[in-house]
XYZ file of C-alpha atoms in Angstrom:
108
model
C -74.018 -160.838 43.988
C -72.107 -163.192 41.821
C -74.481 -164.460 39.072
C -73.249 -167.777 36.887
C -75.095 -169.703 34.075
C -76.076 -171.850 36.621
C -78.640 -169.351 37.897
C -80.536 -169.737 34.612
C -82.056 -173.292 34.671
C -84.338 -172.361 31.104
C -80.299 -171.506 29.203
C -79.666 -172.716 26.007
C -77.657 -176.257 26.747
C -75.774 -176.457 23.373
C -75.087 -173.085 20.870
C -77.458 -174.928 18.233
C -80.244 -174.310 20.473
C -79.335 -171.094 21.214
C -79.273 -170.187 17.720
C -82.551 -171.897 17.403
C -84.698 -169.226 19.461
C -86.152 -167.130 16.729
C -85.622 -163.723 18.816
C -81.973 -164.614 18.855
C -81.869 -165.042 15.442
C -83.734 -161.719 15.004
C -81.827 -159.905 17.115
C -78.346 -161.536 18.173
C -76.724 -162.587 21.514
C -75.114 -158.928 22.057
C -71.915 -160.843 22.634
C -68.867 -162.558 20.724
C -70.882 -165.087 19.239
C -72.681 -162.687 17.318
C -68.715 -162.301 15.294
C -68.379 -164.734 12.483
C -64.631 -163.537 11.092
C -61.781 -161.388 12.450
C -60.924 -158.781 8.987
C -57.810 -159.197 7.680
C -55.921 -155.513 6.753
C -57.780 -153.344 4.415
C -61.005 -155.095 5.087
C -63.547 -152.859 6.202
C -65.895 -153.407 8.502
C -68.985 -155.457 7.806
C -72.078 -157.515 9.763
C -70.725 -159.686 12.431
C -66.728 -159.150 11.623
C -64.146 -158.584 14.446
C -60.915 -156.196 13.896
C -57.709 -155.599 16.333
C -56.692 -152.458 17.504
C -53.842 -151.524 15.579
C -50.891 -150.058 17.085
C -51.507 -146.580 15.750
C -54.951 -146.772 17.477
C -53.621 -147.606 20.931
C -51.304 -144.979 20.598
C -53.554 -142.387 19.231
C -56.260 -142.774 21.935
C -54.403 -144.310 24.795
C -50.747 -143.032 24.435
C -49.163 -146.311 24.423
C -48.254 -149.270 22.097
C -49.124 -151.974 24.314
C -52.197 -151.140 26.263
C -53.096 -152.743 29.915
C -56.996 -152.910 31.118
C -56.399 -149.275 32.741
C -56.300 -148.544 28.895
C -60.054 -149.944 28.167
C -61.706 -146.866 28.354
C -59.629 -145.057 26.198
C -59.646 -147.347 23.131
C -64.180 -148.064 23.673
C -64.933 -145.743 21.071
C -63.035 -147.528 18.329
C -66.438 -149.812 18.224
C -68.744 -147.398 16.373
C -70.825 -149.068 14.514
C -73.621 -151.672 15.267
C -72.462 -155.449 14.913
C -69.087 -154.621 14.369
C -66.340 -155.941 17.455
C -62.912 -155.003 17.975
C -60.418 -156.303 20.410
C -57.244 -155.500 21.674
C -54.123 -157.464 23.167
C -54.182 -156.320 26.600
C -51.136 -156.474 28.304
C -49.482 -156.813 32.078
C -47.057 -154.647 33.951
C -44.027 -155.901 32.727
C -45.403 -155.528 28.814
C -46.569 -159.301 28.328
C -49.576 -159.701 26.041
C -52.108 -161.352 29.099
C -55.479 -161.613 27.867
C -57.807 -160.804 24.490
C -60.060 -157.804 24.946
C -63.347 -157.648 22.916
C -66.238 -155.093 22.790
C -68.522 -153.746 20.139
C -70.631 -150.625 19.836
C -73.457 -149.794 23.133
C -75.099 -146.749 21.270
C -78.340 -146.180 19.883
């Protein structure tokens, strides 16, 4: 079954009333709009902040420089902490960056 926003008549129609709905802003969207800023290097991680997968990273946990989406499960646990996201340049079979990968932490 193929689900769209459509399905969900009662949605927020513009982000400020998303971010209106008290539990939301109690508890978050569990999705990229809960990330305010991507860290610049040396940063460290902090409430609602994004960082890339560096290329030591991929290579450590995936075994290559550029990884693909077979890679994904390889580089998930380099989201460990709660409302912190990372992404990754995903790339296709011929080594072209293709798309922007982004996950967070979906432990306790």
């Amino acid at each position: 079954m193929i689900v769209c926003a459509a399905d969900f008549p009662d949605r927020p129609r513009s982000e400020e009333e998303l971010w209106a709905d008290e539990r939301v802003q109690e508890s978050g969207t569990h999705s990229i709009l809960d990330m305010t800023r991507v860290l610049v290097d040396g940063e460290e991680p902090d409430f609602g902040t994004l960082a890339p997968v560096t290329e030591a990273e991929a290579l450590a946990r995936a075994g290559v420089a550029r990884p693909t989406r077979a890679h994904v499960e390889a580089l998930a646990p380099l989201a460990e902490q709660r409302w912190f996201g990372r992404y990754a340049v995903l790339h296709d079979d011929v080594g072209a960056p293709s798309e922007i990968y982004f996950w967070g932490f979906s432990g306790d």
